[in-house]
PDB file of C-alpha atoms in Angstrom:
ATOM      1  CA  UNK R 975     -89.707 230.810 -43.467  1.00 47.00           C
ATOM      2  CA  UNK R 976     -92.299 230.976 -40.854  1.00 53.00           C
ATOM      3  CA  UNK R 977     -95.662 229.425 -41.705  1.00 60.00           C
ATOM      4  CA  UNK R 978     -99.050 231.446 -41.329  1.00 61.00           C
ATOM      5  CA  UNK R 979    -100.234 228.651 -38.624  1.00 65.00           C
ATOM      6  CA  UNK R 980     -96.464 229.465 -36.573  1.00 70.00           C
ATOM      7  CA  UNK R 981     -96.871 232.993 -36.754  1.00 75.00           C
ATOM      8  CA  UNK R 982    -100.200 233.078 -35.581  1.00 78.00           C
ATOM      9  CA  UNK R 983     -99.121 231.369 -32.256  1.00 75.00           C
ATOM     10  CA  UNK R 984     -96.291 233.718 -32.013  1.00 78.00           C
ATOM     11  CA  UNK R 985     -99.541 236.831 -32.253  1.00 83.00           C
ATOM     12  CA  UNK R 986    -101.562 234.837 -29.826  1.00 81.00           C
ATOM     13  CA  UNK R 987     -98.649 234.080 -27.425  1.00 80.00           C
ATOM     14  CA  UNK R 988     -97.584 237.754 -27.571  1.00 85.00           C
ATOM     15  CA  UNK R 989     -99.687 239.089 -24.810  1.00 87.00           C
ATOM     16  CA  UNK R 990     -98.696 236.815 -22.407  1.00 87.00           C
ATOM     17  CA  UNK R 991     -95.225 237.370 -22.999  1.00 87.00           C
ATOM     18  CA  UNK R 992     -95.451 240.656 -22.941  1.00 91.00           C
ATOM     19  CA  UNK R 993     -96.819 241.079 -19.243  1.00 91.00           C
ATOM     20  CA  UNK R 994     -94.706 238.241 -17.739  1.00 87.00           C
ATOM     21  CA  UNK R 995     -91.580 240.685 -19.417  1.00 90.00           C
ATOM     22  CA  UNK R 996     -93.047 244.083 -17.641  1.00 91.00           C
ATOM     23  CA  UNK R 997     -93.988 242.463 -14.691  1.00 90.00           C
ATOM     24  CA  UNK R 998     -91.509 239.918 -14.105  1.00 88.00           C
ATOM     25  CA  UNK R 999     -88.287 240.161 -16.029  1.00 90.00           C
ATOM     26  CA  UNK R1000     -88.036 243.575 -15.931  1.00 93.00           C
ATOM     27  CA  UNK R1001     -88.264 244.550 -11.812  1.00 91.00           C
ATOM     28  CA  UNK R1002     -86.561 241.357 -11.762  1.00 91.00           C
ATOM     29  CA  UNK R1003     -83.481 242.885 -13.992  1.00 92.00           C
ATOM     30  CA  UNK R1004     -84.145 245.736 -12.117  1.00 92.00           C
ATOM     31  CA  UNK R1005     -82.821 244.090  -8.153  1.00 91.00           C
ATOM     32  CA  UNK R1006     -80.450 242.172  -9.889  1.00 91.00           C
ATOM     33  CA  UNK R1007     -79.149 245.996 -10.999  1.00 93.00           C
ATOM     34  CA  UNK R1008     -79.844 247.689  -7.855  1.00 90.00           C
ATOM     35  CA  UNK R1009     -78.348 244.740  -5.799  1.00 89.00           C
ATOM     36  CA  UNK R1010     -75.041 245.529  -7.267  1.00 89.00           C
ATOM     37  CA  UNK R1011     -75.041 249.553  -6.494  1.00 89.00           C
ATOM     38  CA  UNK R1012     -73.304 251.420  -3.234  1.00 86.00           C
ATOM     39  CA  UNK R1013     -74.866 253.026  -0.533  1.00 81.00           C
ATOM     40  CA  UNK R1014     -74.146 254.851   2.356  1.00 76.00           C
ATOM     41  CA  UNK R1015     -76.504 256.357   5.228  1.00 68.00           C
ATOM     42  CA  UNK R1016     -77.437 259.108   3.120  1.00 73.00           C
ATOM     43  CA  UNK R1017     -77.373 258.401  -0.715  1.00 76.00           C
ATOM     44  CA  UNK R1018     -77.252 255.151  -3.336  1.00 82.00           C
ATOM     45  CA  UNK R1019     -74.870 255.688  -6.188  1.00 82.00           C
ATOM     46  CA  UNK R1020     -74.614 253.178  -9.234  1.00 84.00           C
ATOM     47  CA  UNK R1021     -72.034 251.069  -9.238  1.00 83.00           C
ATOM     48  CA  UNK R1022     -70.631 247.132  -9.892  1.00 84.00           C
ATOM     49  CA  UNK R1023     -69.961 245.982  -6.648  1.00 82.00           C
ATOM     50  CA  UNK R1024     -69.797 242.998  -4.920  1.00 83.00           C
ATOM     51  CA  UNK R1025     -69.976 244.889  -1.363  1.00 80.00           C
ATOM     52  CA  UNK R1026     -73.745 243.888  -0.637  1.00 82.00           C
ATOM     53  CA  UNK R1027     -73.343 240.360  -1.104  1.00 82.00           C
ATOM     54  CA  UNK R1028     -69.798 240.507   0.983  1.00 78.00           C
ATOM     55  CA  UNK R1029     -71.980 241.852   3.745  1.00 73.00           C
ATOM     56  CA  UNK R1030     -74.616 239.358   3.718  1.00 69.00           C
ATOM     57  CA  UNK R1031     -71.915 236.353   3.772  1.00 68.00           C
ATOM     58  CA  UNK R1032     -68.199 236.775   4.334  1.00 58.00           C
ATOM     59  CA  UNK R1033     -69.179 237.777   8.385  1.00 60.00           C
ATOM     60  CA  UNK R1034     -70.688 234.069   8.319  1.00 61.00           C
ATOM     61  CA  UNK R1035     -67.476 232.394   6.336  1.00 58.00           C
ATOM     62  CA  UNK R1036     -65.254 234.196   9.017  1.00 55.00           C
ATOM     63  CA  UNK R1037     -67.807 232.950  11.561  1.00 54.00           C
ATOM     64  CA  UNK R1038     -67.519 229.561  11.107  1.00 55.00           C
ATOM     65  CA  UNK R1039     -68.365 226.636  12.374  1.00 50.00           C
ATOM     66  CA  UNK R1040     -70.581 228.828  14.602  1.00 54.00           C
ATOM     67  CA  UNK R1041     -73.840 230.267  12.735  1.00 54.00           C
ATOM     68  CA  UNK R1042     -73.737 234.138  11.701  1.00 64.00           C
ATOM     69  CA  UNK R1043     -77.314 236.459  12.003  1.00 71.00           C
ATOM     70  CA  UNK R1044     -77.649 235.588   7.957  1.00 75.00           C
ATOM     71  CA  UNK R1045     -77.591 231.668   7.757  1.00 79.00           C
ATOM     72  CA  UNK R1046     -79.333 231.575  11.193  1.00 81.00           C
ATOM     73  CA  UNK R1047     -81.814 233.537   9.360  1.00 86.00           C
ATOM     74  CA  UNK R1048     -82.200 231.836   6.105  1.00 86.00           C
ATOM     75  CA  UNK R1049     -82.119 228.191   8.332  1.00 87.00           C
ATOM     76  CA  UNK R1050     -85.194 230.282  10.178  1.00 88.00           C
ATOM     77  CA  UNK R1051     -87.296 230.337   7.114  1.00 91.00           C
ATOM     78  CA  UNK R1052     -86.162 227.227   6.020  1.00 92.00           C
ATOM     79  CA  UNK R1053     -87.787 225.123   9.008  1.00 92.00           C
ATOM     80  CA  UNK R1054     -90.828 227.289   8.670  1.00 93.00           C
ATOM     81  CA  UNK R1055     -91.281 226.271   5.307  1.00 93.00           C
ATOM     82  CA  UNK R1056     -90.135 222.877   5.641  1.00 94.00           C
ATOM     83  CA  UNK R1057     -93.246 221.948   8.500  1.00 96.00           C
ATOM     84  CA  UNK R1058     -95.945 224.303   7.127  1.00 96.00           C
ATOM     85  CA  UNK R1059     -95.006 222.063   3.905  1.00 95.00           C
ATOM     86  CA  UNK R1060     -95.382 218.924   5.359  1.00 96.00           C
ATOM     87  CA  UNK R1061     -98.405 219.662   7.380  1.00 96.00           C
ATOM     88  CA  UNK R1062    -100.477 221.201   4.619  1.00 96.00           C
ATOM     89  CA  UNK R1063     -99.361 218.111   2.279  1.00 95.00           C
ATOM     90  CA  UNK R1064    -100.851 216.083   4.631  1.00 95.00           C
ATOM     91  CA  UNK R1065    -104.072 217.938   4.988  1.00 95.00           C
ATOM     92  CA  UNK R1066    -103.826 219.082   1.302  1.00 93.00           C
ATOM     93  CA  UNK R1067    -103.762 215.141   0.427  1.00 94.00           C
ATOM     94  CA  UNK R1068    -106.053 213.689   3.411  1.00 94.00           C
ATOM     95  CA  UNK R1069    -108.749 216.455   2.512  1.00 92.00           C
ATOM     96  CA  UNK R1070    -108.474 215.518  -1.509  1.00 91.00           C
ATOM     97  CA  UNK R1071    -108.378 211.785  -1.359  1.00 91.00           C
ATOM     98  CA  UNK R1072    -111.587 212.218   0.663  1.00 90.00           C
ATOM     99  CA  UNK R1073    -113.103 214.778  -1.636  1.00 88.00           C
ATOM    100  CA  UNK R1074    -112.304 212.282  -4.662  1.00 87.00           C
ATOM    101  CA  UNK R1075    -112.922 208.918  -3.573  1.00 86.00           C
ATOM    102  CA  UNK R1076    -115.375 208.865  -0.829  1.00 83.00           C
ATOM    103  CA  UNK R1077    -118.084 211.478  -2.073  1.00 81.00           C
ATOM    104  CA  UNK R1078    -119.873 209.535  -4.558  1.00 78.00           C
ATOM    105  CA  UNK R1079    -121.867 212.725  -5.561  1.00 79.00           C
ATOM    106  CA  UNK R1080    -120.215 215.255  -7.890  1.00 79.00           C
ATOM    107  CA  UNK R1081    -122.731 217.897  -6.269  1.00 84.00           C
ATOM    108  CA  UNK R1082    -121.956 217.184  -3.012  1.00 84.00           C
ATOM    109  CA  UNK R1083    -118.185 217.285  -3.780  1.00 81.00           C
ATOM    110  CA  UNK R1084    -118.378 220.327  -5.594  1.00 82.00           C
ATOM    111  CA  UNK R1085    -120.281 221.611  -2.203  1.00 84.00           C
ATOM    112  CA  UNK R1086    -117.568 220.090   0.283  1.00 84.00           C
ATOM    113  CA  UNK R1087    -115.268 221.574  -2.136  1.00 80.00           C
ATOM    114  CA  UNK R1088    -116.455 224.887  -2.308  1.00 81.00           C
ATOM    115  CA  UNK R1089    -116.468 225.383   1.613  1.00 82.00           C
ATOM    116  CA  UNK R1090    -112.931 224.038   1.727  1.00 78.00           C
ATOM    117  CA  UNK R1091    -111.943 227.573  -0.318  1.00 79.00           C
ATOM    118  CA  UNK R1092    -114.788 229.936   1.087  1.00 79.00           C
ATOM    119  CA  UNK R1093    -112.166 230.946   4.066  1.00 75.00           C
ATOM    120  CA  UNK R1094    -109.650 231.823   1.938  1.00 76.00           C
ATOM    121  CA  UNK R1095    -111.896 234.465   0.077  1.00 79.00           C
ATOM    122  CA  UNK R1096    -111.322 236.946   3.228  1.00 80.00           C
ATOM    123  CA  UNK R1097    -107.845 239.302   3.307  1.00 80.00           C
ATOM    124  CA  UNK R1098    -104.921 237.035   5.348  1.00 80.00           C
ATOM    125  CA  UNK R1099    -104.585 239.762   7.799  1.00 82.00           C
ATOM    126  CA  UNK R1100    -107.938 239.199   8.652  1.00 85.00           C
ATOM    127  CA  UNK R1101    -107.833 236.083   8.955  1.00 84.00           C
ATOM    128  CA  UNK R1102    -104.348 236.267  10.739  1.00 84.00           C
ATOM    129  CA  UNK R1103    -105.688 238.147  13.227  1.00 85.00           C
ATOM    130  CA  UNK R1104    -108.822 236.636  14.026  1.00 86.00           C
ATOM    131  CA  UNK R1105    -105.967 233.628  16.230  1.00 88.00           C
ATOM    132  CA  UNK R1106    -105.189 236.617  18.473  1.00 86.00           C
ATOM    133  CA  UNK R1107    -108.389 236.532  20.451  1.00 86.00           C
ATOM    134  CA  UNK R1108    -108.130 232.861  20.769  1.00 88.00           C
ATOM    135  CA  UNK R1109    -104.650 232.397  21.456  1.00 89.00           C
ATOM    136  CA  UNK R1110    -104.019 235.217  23.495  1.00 85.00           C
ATOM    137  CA  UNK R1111    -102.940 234.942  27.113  1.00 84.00           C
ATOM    138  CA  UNK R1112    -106.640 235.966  28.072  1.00 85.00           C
ATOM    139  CA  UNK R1113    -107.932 233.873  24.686  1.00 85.00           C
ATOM    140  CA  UNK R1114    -110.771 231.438  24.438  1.00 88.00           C
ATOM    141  CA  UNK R1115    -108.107 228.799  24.173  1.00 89.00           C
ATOM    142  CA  UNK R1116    -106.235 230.004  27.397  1.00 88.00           C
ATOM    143  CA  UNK R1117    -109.727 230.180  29.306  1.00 89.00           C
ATOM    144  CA  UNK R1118    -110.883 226.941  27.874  1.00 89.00           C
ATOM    145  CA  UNK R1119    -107.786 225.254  29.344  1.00 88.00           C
ATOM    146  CA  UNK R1120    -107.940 226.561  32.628  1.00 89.00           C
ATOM    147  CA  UNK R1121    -111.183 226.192  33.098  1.00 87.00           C
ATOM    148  CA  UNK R1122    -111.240 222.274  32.461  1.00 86.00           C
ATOM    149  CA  UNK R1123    -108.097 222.222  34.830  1.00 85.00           C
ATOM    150  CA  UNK R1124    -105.664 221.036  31.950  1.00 85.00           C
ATOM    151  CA  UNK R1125    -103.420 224.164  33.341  1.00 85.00           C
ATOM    152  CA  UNK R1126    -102.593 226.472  36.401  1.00 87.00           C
ATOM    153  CA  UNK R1127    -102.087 229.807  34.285  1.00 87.00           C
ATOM    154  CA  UNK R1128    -102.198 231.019  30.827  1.00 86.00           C
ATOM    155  CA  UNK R1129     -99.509 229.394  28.131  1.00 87.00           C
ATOM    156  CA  UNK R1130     -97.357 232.097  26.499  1.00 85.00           C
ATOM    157  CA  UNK R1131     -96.478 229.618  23.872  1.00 87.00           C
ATOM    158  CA  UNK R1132     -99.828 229.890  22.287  1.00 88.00           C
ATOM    159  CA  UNK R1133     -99.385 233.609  20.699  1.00 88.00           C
ATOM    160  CA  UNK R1134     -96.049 235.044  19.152  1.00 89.00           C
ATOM    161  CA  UNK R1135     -94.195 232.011  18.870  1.00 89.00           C
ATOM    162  CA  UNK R1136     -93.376 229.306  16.551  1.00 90.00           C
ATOM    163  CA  UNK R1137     -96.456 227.453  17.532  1.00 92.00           C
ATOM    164  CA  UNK R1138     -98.827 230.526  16.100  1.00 91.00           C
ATOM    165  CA  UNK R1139     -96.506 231.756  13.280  1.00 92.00           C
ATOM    166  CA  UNK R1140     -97.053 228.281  12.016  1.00 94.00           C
ATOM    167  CA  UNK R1141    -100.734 227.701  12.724  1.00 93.00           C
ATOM    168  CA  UNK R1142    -100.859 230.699  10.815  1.00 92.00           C
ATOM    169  CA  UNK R1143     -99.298 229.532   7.696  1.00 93.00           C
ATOM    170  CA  UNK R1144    -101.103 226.211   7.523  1.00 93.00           C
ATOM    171  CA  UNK R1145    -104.163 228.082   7.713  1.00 91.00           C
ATOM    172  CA  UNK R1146    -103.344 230.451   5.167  1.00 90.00           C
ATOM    173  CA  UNK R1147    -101.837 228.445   2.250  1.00 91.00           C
ATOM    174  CA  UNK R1148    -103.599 224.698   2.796  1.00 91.00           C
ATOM    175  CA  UNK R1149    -105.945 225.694   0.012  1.00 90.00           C
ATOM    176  CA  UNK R1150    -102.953 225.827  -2.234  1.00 91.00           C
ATOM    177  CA  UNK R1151    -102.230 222.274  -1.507  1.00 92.00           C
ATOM    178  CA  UNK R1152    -105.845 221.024  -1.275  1.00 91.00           C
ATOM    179  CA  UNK R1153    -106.502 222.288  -5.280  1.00 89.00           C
ATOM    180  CA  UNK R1154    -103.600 220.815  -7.431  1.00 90.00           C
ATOM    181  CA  UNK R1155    -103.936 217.505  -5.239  1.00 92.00           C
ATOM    182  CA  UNK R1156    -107.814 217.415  -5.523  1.00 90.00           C
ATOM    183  CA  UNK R1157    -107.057 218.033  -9.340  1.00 88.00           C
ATOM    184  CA  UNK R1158    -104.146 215.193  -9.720  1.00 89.00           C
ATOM    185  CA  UNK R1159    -106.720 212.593  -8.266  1.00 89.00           C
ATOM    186  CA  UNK R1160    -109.416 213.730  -9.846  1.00 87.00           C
ATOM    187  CA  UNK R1161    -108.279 212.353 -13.500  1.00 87.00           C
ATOM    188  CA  UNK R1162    -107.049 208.889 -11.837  1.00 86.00           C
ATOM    189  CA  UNK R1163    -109.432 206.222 -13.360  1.00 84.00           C
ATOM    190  CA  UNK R1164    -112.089 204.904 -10.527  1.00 83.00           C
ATOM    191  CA  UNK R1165    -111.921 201.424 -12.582  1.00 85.00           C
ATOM    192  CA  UNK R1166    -108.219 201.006 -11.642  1.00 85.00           C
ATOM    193  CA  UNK R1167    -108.942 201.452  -7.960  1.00 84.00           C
ATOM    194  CA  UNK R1168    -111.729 198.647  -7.812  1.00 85.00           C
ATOM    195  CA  UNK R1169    -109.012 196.273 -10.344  1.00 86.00           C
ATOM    196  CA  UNK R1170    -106.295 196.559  -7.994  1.00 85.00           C
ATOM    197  CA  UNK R1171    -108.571 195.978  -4.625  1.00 85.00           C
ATOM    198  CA  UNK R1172    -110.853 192.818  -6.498  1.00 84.00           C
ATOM    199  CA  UNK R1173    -106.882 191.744  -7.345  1.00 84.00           C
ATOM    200  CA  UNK R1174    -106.505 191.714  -3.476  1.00 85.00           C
ATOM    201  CA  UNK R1175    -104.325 194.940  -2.897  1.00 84.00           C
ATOM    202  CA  UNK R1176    -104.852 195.928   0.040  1.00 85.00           C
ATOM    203  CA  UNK R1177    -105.579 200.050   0.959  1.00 81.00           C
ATOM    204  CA  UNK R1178    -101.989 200.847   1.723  1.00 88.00           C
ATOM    205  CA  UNK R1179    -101.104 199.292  -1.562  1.00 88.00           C
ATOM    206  CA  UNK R1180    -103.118 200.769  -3.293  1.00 87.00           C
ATOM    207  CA  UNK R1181    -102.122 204.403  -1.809  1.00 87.00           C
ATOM    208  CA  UNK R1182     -98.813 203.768  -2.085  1.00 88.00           C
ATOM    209  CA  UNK R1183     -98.529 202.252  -5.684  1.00 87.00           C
ATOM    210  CA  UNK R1184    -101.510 203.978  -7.316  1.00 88.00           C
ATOM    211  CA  UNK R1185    -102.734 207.001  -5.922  1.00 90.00           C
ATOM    212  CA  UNK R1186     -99.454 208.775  -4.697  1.00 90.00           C
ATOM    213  CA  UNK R1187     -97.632 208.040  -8.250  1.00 88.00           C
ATOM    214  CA  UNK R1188    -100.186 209.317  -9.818  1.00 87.00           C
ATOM    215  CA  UNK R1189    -100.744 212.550  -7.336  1.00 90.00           C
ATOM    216  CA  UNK R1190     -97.428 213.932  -7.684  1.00 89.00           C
ATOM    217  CA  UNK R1191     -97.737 216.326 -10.369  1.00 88.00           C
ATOM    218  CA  UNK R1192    -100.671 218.141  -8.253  1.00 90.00           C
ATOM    219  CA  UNK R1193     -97.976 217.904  -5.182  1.00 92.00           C
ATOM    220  CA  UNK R1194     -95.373 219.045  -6.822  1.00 91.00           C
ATOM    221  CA  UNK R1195     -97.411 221.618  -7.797  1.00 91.00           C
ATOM    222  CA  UNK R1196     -99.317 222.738  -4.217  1.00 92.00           C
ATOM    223  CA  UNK R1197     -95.739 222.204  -2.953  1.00 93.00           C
ATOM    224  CA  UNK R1198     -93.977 224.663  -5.355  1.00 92.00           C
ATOM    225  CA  UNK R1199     -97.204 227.531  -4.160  1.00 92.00           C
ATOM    226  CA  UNK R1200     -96.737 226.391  -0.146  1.00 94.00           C
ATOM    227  CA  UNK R1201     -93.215 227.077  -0.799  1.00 93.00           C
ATOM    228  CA  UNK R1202     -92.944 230.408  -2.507  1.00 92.00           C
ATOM    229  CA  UNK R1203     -95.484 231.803  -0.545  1.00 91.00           C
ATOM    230  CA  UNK R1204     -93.656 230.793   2.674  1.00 93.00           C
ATOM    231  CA  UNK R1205     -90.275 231.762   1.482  1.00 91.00           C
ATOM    232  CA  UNK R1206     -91.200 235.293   1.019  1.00 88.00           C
ATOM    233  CA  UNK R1207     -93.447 235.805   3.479  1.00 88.00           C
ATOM    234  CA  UNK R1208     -93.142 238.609   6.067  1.00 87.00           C
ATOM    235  CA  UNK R1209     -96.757 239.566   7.243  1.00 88.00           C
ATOM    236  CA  UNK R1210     -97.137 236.782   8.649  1.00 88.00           C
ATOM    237  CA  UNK R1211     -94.082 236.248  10.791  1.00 90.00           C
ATOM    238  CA  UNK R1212     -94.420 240.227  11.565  1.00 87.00           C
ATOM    239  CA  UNK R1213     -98.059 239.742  13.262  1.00 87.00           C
ATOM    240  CA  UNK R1214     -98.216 236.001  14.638  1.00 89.00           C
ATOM    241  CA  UNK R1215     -94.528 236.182  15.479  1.00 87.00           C
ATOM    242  CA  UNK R1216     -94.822 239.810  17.209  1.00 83.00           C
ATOM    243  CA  UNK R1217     -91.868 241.136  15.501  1.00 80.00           C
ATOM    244  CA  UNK R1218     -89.654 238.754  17.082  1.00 84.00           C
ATOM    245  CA  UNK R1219     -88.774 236.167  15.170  1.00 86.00           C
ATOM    246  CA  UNK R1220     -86.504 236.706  12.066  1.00 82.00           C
ATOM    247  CA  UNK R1221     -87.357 235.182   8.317  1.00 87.00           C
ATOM    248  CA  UNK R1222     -85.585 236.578   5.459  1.00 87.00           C
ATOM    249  CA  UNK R1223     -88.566 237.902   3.940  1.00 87.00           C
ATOM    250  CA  UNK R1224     -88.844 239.940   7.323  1.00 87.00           C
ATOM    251  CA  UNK R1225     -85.303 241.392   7.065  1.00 85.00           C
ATOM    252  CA  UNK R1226     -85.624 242.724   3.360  1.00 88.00           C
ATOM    253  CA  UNK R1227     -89.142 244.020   4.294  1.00 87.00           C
ATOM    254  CA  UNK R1228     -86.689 246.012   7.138  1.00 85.00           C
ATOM    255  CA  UNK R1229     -83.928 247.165   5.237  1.00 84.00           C
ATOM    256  CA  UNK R1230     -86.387 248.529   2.423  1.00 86.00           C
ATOM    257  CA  UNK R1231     -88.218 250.335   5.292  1.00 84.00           C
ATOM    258  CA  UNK R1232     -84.566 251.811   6.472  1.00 81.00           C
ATOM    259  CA  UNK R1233     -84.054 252.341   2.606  1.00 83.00           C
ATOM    260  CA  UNK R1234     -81.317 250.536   2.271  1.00 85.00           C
ATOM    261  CA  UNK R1235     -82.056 249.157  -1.221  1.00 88.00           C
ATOM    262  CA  UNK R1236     -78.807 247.828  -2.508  1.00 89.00           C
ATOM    263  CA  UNK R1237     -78.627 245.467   0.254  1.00 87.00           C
ATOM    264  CA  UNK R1238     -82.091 244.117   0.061  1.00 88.00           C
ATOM    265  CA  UNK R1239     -82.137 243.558  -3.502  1.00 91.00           C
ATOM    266  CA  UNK R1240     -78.725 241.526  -3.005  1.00 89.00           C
ATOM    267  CA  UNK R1241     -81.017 239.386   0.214  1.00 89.00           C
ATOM    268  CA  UNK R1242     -83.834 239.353  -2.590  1.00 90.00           C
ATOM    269  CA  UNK R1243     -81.423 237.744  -5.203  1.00 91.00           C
ATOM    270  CA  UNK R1244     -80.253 235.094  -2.829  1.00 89.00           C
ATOM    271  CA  UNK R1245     -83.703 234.565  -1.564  1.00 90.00           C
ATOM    272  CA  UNK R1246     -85.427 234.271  -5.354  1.00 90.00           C
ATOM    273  CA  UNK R1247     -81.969 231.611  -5.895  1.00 90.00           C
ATOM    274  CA  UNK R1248     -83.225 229.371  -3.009  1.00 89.00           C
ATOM    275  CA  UNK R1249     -86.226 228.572  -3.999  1.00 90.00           C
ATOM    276  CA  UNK R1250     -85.885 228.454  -7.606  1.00 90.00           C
ATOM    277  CA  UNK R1251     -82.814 225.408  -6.510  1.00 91.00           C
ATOM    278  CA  UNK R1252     -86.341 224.104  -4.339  1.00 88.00           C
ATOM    279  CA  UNK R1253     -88.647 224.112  -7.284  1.00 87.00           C
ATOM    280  CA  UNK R1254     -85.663 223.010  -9.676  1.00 87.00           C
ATOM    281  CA  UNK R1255     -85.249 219.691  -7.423  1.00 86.00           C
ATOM    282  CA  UNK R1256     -89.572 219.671  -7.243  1.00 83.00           C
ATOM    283  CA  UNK R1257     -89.753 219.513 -11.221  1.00 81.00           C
ATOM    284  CA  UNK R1258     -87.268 217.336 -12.132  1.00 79.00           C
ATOM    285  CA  UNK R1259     -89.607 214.464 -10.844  1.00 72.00           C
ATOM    286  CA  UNK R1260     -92.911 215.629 -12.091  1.00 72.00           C
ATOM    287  CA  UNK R1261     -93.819 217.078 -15.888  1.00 66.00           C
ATOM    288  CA  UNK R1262     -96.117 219.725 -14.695  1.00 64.00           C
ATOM    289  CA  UNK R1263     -97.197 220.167 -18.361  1.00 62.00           C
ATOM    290  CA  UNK R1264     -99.239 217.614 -18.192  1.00 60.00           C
ATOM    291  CA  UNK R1265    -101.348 219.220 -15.704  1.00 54.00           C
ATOM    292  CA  UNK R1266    -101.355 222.586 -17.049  1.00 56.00           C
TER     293      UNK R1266
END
């Protein structure tokens, strides 16, 4: 029999539960349905098929050991994530072991802290395309460069490349790093710091065996937002890449816009299957209920 105290959780909890089933379990029912139907140029009909996710793959089994368009493009998005992950976790942790133990004042942190997320207030587009100007071939950057003699003529590199598509992400999603970390470190005990450096641990030590150990729930945590973010992304390799480099974000955004749904779920299925595998690997390291 359930208790008054149990079924007044189950009331409470019932909200919750019932958005995160319309907006999440439901459209994602939904693809997993659609991925499964027929199309042709003209029509989709329901079906059970396996045809969508024999197009995706069976090209690139056949293909083998050379790379087919589909696991060249899922290795694409892979490396982006992988460096725009590293690089924010370094920021993400640099910026919040500052933040934490070398700003004495909780005002002044709060302050520091405060224009660390200001930026990230305005749209992403907006922000994505405020690098254009400065990164263009006639950019501040380009003029900058010639000017002091460091080049002959303008580098093409700097826009609608890997170099920007990245810059771009870092930018974007460092905050998401920067807060969890921040977080993490800001519940370590101060008095354990000074014990282990009057004990004669030296910095690195004390990085390595206190502060990092005790940080990983917040980067387990800013890594599981950098990822999912990047994973999915297709603005962002759309403007800073201009439209040339492929993610797989970027083809499901293209075969929804040629309305070839079927298909797209299927790439949407295998996509959402990555990086749950990614953030299955993250948690089984880290209790993230403990910093919930």
């Amino acid at each position: 029999m359930i208790t008054h105290s149990r079924r007044t959780s189950y009331w409470q909890a019932a909200p919750l539960a019932a958005v995160f089933l319309v907006f999440f379990v439901l459209p994602l029912l939904a693809t997993l349905m659609v991925s499964f139907w027929s199309y042709t140029g003209y029509s989709i009909e329901p079906a059970f098929i396996f045809d969508n996710y024999r197009d995706a793959f069976d090209r690139c089994i056949v293909s083998l050991p050379d790379l087919c368009t589909t696991f060249r493009t899922y290795l694409s998005t892979l490396k982006f994530c992988l460096i725009v992950w590293l690089i924010t976790l370094v920021i993400g942790f640099t910026v919040s072991f500052y933040l934490t133990f070398h700003i004495r004042s909780t005002t002044t942190r709060l302050v520091l802290a405060l224009l660390c997320t200001i930026p990230f207030w305005t749209s992403n587009v907006i922000r994505m395309i405020s690098w254009i100007p400065l990164l263009g071939r006639n950019g501040l950057v380009n003029q900058s460069l010639i000017g002091l003699g460091v080049t002959n003529q303008p580098l093409d590199w700097l826009l609608y490349s890997d170099f920007s598509v990245i810059l771009a992400f870092v930018h974007i999603n460092t905050v998401f790093m920067i807060v969890p970390i921040a977080n993490s470190m800001s519940r370590i005990d101060k008095s354990l710091v000074e014990a282990a450096r009057d004990s004669g641990a030296t910095g690195w030590q004390i990085l390595r065996h206190m502060i990092i150990p005790l940080s990983k729930t917040g980067i387990a945590i800013g890594s599981i937002f950098v990822i999912t973010v990047v994973m999915g992304d297709f603005i962002t390799i759309g403007l800073m890449g201009g439209q040339q480099i492929a993610s797989a974000g970027k083809v499901i955004q293209t075969q929804i816009g040629a309305l070839q749904f079927p298909i797209a779920a299927a790439n949407a299925i295998v996509l959402l299957a990555i990086v749950l595998m990614i953030i299955a690997m993250l948690i089984r390291f880290i209790d993230i209920r403990k910093e919930l």
